[in-house]
CSV table of C-alpha atoms and ligand atoms in Angstrom, one decimal:
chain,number,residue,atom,x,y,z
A,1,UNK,CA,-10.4,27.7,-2.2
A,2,UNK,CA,-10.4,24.4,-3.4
A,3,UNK,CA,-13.5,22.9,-5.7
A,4,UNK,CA,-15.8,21.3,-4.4
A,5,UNK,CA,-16.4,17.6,-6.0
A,6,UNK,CA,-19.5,15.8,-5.5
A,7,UNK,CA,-19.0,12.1,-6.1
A,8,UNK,CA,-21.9,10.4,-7.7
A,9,UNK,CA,-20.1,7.9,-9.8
A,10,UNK,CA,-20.6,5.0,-6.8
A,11,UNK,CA,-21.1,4.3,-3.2
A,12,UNK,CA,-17.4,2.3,-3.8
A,13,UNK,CA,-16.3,5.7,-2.7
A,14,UNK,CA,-16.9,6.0,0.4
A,15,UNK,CA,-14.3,6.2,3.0
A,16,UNK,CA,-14.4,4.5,6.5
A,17,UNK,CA,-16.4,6.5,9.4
A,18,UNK,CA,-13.6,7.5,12.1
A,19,UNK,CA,-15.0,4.7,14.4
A,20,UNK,CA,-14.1,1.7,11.8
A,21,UNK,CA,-10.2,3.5,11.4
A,22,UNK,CA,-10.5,3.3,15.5
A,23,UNK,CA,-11.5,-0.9,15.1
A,24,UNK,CA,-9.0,-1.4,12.9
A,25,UNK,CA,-6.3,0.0,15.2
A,26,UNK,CA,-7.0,-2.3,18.2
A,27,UNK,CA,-8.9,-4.8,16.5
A,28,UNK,CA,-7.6,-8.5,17.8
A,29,UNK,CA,-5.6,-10.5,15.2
A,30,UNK,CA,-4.4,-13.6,14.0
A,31,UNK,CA,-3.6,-16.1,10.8
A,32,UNK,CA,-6.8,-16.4,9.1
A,33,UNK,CA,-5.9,-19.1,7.2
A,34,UNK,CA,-5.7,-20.7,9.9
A,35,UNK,CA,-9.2,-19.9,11.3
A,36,UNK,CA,-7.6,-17.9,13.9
A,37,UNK,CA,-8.3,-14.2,13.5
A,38,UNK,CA,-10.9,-14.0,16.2
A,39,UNK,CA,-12.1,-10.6,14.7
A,40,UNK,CA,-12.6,-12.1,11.5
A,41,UNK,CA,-14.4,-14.8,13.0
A,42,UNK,CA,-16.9,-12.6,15.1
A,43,UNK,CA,-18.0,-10.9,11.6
A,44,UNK,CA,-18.3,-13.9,10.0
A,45,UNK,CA,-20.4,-15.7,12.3
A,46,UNK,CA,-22.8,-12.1,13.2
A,47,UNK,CA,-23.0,-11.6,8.9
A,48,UNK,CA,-24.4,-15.7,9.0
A,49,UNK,CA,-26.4,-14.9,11.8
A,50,UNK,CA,-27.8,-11.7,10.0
A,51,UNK,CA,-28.4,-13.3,6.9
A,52,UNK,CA,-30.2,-16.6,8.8
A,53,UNK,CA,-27.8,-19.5,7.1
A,54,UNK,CA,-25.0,-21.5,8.9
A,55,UNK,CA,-22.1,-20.1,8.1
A,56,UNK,CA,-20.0,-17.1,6.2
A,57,UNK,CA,-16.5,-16.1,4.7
A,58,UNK,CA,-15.0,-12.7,4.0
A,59,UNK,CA,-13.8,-12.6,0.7
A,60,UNK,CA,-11.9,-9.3,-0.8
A,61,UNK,CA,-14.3,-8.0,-3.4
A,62,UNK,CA,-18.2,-8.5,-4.7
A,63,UNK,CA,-16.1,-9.9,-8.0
A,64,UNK,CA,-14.4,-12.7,-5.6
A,65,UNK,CA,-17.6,-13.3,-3.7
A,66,UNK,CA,-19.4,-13.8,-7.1
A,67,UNK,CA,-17.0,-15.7,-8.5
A,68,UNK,CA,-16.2,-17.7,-5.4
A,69,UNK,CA,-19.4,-18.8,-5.3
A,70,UNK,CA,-20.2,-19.6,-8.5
A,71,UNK,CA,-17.7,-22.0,-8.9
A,72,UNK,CA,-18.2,-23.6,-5.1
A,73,UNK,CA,-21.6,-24.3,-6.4
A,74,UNK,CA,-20.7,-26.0,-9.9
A,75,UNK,CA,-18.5,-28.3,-11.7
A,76,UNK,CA,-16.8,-27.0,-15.1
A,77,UNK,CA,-18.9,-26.8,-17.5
A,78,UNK,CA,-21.9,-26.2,-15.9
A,79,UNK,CA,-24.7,-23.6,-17.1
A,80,UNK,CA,-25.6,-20.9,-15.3
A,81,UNK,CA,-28.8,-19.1,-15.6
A,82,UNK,CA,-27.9,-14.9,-15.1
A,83,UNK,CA,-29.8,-11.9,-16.5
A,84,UNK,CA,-28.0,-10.2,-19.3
A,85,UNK,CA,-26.7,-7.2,-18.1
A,86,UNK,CA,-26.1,-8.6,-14.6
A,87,UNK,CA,-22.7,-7.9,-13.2
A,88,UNK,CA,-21.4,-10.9,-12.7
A,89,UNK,CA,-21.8,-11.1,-16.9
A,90,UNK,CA,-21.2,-7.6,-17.7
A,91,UNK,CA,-18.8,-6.3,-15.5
A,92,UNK,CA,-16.7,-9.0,-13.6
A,93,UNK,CA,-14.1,-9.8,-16.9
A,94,UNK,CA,-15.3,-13.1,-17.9
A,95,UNK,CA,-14.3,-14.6,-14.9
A,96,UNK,CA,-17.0,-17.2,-14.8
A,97,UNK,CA,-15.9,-18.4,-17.7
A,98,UNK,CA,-12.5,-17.7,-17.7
A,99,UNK,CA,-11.6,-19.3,-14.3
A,100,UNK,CA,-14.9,-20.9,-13.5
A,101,UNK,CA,-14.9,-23.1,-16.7
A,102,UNK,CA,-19.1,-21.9,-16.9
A,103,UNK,CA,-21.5,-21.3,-19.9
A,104,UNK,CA,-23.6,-17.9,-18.9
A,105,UNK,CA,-26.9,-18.5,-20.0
A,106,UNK,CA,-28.7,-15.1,-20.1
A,107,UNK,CA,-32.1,-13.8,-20.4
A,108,UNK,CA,-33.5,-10.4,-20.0
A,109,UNK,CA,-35.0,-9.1,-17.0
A,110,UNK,CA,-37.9,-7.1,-16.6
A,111,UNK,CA,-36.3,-4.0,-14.4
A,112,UNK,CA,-33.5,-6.7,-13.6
A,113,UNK,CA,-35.9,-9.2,-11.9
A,114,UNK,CA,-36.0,-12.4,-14.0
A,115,UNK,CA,-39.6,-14.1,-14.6
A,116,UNK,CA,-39.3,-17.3,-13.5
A,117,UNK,CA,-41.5,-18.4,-17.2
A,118,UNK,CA,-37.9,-17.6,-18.7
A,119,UNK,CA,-35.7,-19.3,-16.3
A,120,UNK,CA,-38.2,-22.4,-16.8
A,121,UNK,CA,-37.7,-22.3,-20.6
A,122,UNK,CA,-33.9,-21.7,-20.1
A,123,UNK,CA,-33.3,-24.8,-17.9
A,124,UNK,CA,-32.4,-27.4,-21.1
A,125,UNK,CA,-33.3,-31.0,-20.6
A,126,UNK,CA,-30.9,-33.3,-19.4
A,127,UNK,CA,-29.2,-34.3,-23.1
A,128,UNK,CA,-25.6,-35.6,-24.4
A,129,UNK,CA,-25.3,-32.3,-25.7
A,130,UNK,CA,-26.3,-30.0,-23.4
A,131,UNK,CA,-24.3,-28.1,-20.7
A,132,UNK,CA,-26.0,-29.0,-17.4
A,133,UNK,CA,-27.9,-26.3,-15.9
A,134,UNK,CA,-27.2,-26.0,-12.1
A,135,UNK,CA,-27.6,-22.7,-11.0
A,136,UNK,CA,-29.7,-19.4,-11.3
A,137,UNK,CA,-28.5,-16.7,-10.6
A,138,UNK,CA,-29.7,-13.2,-9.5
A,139,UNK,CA,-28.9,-9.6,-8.8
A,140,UNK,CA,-30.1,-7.5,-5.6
A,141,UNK,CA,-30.6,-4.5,-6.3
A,142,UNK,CA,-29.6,-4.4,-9.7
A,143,UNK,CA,-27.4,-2.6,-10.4
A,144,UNK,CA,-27.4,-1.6,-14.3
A,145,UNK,CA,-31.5,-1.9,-14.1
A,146,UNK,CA,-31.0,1.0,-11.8
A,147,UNK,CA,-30.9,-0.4,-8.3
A,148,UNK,CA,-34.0,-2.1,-8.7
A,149,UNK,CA,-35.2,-4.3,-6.4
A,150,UNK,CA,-36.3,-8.4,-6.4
A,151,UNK,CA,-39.1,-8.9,-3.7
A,152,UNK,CA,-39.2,-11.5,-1.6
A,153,UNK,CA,-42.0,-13.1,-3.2
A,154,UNK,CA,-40.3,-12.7,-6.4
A,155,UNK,CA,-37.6,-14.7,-5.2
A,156,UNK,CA,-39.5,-17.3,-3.8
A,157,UNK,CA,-41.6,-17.7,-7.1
A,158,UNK,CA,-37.7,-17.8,-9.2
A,159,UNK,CA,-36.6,-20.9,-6.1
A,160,UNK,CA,-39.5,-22.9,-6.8
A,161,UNK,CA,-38.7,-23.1,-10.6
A,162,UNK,CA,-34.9,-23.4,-9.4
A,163,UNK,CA,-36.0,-25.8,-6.8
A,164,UNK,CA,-38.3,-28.3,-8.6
A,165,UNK,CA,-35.9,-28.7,-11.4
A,166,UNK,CA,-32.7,-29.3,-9.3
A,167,UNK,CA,-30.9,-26.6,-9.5
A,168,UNK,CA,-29.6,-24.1,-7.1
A,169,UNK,CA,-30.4,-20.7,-6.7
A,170,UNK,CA,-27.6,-18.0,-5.8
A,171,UNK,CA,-28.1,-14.1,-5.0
A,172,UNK,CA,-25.3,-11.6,-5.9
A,173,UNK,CA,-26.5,-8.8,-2.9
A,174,UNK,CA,-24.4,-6.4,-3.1
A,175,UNK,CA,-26.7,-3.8,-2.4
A,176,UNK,CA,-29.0,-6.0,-0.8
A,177,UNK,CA,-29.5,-4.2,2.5
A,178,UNK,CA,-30.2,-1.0,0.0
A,179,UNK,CA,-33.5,-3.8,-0.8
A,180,UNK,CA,-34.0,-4.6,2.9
A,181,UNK,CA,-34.2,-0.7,3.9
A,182,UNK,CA,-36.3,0.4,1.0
A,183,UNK,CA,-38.8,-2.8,1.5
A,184,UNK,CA,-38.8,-1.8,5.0
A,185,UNK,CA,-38.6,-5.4,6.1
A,186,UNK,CA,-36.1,-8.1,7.3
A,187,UNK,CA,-32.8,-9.1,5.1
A,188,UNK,CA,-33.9,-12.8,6.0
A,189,UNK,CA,-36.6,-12.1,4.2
A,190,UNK,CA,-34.5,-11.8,1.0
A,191,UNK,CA,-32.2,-14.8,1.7
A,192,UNK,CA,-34.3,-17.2,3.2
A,193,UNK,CA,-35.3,-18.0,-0.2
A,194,UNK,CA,-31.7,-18.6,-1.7
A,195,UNK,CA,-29.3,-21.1,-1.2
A,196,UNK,CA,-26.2,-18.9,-1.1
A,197,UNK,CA,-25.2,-15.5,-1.6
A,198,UNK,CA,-23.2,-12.5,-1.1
A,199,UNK,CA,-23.6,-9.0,-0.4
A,200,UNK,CA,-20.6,-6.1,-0.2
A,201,UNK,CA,-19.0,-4.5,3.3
A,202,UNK,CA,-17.8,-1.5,0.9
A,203,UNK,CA,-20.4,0.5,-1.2
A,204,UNK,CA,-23.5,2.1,0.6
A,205,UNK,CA,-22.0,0.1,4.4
A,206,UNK,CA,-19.1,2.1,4.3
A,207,UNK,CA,-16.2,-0.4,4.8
A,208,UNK,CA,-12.9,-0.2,2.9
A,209,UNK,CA,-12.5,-3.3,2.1
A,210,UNK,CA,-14.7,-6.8,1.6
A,211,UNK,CA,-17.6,-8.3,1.0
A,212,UNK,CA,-19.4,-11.9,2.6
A,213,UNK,CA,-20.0,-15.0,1.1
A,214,UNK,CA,-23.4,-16.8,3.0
A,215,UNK,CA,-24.4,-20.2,3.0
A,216,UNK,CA,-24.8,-23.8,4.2
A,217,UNK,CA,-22.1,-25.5,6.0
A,218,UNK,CA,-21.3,-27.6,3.0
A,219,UNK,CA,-21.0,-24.4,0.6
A,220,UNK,CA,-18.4,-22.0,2.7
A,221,UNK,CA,-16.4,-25.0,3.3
A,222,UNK,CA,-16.2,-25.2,-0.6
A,223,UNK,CA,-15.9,-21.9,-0.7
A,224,UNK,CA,-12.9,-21.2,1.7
A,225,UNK,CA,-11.1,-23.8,-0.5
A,226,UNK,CA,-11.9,-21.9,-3.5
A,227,UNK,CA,-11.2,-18.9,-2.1
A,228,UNK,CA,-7.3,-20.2,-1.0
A,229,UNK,CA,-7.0,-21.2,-4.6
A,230,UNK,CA,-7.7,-17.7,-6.0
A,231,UNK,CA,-5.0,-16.7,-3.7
A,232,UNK,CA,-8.3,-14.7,-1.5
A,233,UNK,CA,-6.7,-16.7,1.5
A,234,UNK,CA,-5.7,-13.5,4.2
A,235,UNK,CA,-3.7,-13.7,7.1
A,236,UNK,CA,-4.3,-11.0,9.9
A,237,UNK,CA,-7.7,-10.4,7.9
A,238,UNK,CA,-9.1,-8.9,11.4
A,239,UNK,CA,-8.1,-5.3,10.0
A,240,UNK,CA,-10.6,-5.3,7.1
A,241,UNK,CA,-13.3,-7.4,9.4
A,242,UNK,CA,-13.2,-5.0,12.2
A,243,UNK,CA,-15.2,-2.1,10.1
A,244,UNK,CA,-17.4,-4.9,8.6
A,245,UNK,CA,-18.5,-5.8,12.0
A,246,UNK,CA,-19.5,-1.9,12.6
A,247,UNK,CA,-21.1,-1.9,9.1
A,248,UNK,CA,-23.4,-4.5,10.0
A,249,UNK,CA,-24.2,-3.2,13.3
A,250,UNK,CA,-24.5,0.4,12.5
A,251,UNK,CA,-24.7,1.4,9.1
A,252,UNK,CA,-27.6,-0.3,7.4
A,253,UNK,CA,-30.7,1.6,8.7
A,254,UNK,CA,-28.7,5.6,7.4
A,255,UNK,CA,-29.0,3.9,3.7
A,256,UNK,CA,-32.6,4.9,4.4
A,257,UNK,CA,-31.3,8.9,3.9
A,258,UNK,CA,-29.4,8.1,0.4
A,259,UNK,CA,-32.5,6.4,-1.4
A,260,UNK,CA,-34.2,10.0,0.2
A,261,UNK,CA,-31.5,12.0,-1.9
A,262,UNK,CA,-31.7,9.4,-4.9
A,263,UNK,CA,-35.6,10.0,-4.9
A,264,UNK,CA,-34.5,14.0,-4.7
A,265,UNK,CA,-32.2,13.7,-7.8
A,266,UNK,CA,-34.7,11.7,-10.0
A,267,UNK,CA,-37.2,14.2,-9.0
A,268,UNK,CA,-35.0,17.0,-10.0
A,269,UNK,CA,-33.5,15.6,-13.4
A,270,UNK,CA,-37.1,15.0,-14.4
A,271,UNK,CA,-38.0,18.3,-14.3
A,272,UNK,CA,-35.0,19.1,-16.1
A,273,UNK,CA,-36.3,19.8,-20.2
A,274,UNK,CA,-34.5,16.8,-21.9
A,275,UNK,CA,-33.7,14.5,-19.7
A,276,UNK,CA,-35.6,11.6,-19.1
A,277,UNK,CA,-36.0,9.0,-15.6
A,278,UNK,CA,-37.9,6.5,-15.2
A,279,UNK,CA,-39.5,7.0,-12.1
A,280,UNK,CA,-40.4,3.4,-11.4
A,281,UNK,CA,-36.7,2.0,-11.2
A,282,UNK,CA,-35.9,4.8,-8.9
A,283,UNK,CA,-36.1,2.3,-5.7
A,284,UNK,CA,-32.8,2.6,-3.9
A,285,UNK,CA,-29.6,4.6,-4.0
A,286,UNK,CA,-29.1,4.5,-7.9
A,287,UNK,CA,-30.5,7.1,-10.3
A,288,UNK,CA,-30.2,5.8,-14.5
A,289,UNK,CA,-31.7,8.9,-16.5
A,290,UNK,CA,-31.2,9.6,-20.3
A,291,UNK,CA,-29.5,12.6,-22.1
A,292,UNK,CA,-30.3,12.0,-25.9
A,293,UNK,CA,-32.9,14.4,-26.3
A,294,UNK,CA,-30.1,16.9,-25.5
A,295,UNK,CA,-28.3,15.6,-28.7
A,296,UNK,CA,-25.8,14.7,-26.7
A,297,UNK,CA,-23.8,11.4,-25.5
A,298,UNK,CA,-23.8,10.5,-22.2
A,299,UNK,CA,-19.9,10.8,-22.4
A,300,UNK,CA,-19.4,13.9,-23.3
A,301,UNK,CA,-22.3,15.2,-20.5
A,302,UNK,CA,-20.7,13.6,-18.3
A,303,UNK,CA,-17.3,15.3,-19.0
A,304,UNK,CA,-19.3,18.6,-19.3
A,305,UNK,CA,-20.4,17.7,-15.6
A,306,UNK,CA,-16.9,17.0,-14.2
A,307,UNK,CA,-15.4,20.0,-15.6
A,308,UNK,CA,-18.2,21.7,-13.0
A,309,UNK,CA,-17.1,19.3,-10.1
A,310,UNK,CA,-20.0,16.8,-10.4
A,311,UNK,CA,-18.5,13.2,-11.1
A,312,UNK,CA,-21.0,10.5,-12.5
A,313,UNK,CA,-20.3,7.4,-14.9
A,314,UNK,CA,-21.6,7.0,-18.7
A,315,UNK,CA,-24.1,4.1,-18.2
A,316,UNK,CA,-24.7,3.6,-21.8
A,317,UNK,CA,-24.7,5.6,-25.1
A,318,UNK,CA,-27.6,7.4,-23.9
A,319,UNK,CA,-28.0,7.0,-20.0
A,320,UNK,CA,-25.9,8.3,-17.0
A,321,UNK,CA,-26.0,6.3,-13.7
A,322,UNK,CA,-25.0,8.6,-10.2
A,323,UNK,CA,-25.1,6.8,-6.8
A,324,UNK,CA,-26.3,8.5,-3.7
A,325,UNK,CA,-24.1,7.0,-0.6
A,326,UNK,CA,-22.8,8.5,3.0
A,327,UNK,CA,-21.0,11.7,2.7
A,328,UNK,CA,-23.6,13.0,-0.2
A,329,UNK,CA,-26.4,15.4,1.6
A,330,UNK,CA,-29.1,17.0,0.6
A,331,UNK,CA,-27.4,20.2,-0.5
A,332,UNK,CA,-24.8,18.5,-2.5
A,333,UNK,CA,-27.9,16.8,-4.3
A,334,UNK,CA,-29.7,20.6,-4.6
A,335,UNK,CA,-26.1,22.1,-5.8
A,336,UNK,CA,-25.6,19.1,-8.4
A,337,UNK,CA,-29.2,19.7,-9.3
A,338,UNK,CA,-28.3,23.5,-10.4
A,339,UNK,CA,-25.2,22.0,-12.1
A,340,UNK,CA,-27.1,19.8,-14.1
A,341,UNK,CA,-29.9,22.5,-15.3
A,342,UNK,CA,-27.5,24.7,-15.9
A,343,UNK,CA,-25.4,22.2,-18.6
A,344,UNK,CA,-28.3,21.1,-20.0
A,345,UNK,CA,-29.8,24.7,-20.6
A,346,UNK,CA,-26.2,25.4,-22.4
A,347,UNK,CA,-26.3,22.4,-24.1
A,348,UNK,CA,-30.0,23.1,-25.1
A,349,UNK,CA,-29.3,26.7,-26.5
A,350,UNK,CA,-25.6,25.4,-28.6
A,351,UNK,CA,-23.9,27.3,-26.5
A,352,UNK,CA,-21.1,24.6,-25.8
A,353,UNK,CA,-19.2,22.2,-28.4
B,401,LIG,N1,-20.2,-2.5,-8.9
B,401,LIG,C1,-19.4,-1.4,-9.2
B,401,LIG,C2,-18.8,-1.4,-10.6
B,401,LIG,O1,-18.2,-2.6,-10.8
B,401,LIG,C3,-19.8,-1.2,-11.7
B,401,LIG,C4,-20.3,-0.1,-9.0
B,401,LIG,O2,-19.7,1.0,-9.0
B,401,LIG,O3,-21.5,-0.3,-8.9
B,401,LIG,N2,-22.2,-7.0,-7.8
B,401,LIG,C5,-22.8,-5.8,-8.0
B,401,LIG,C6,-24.3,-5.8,-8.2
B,401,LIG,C7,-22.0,-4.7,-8.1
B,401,LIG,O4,-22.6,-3.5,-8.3
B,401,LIG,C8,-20.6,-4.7,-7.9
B,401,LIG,C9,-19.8,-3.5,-8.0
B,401,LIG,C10,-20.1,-6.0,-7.7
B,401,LIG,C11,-20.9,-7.1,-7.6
B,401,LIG,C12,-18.6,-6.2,-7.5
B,401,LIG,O5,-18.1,-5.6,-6.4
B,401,LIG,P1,-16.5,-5.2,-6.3
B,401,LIG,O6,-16.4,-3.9,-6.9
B,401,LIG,O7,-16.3,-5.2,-4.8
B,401,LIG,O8,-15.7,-6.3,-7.0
């Protein structure tokens, strides 16, 4: 029989439901680039009506929304206000800088929600030598914070600093209906408060492919230039929108059941002699807990892990992040549990190096 795997290194890995693979087969096509897939255009204009701004534009990746949008609302050169281990300046290879011609200025988050006191004393004055400062931008959930979640009145405190000194305020939500289901409230509620954003059709919603770029008129028309000249511009593009518009209609509300088995695992690992979780960043589908105190690194538990069919990623020198997403249930949670207890008891009594 073959092993079983459980897959907590990211919601990335999910696969399409059956009824997305059905979409794609008869959804209707045509040349996007020249506006004319009309399934592409049905999910663009349901994610802008979701999201309560004027207009949207699939894009291939979270990496291309971010950096799509970054640059559609800058010029070269520009600052831009981002929390230090956000993705867009940990994880997404520079490309702000490298392509988008920006200066990340970064300041540390508290959980990954900035404190709009620091973004005040980040925004430089207008000064010959100064890079101008013209966008803040945050992360929802955060994702190396541990899914952690930016409330709606946190926003709205972070766009009035934005706001009264000019500069515009961008959301990278990913995981933002992960926020929206935890918060029990709206998604509007989240983006009524920034400018632009994006958030991904992949991870927890289940989609193959994509994520959506939201904004004003002005912005995706900007951005669906920029996206043509990162060669993002797709032709029968109705393929990967057809899951998306299923995601958006029918997959947000189940997140509710992986932050349930994300709340299961913390619980579990804490109990686990140790290992260490925070319990208060434990807010979505992520779980970030700490393996030191087994003397150990968090590569080589991790490796002890996958050698027992449970896959996770090294977060750090000392913490491990697993994702909960669609396919993981309850008893894949309780099994990885016993997994986990059992290494660390080894690991514990020197019975493995
Ligand atoms: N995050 C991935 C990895 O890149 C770490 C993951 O497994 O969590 N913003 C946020 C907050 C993200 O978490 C991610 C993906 C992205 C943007 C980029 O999305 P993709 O992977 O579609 O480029």
């Amino acid at each position: 029989m073959e092993k079983e795997i459980i897959d907590l290194r990211s919601d990335t890995v999910t696969l399409p439901t059956e009824e997305m693979l059905e979409a794609i087969k008869h959804a209707k096509l045509g040349d996007d680039v020249f506006g004319e897939d009309p399934t592409v255009n049905e999910l663009e204009s349901l994610a802008a009506q979701k999201m309560g701004k004027d207009a949207a534009l699939l894009v291939t990746s979270g990496t291309q929304a971010n950096l799509v949008s970054l640059v559609s609302n800058t010029k070269r050169g520009d600052g831009v206000i981002l929390e230090a281990e956000s993705h867009v300046f940990y994880y997404e290879v520079g490309g702000l800088s490298a392509i988008g011609g920006l200066v990340p200025i970064t300041i540390k988050g508290n959980m990954g929600v900035l404190d709009p006191k620091d973004i005040e004393a980040a925004i430089r004055p207008k000064d010959i030598h100064f890079p101008e400062t013209t966008v803040v931008a945050i992360e929802n959930t955060h994702n190396r914070a541990g899914g952690t979640i930016t409330t709606p009145d946190q926003i709205r405190a972070i766009s009035e600093v934005a706001k009264a000194r000019g500069l515009k305020l961008y959301m990278d939500g990913a995981r933002i209906f992960n926020a929206a289901v935890a918060l029990k409230t709206d998604v509007k509620n989240f983006t009524k408060h920034v400018d632009n954003m994006m958030f991904c059709l992949s991870k927890g919603l289940s989609c193959p492919v994509g994520s959506i770029v939201v904004g004003d008129h002005q912005f995706v028309e900007r951005a669906r230039r920029v996206r043509k000249m990162l060669g993002g511009g797709m032709r029968q593009a109705g393929i990967i929108a057809a899951p998306g518009i299923i995601a958006l209609e029918k997959m947000v509300d189940r997140l509710e059941e992986d932050h349930r088995n994300a709340r299961l695992l913390a619980e579990g690992l804490a109990k686990v002699n140790g290992i260490k979780v925070d319990m208060r960043i434990v807010q979505t589908n992520i779980v970030k807990f700490d393996v030191s105190d087994l003397g150990v690194t968090s590569g080589t538990f991790v490796f002890m892990l996958s050698k027992r069919g449970v896959l996770s990623l090294p977060f750090s020198e000392r913490d491990i992040r697993m994702v909960t997403h669609r396919g993981i249930e309850k008893e894949h949670i309780e099994k990885a549990l016993a997994v986990i207890e059992d290494i660390a008891y080894d690991v514990r009594s020197k019975k493995v190096n």
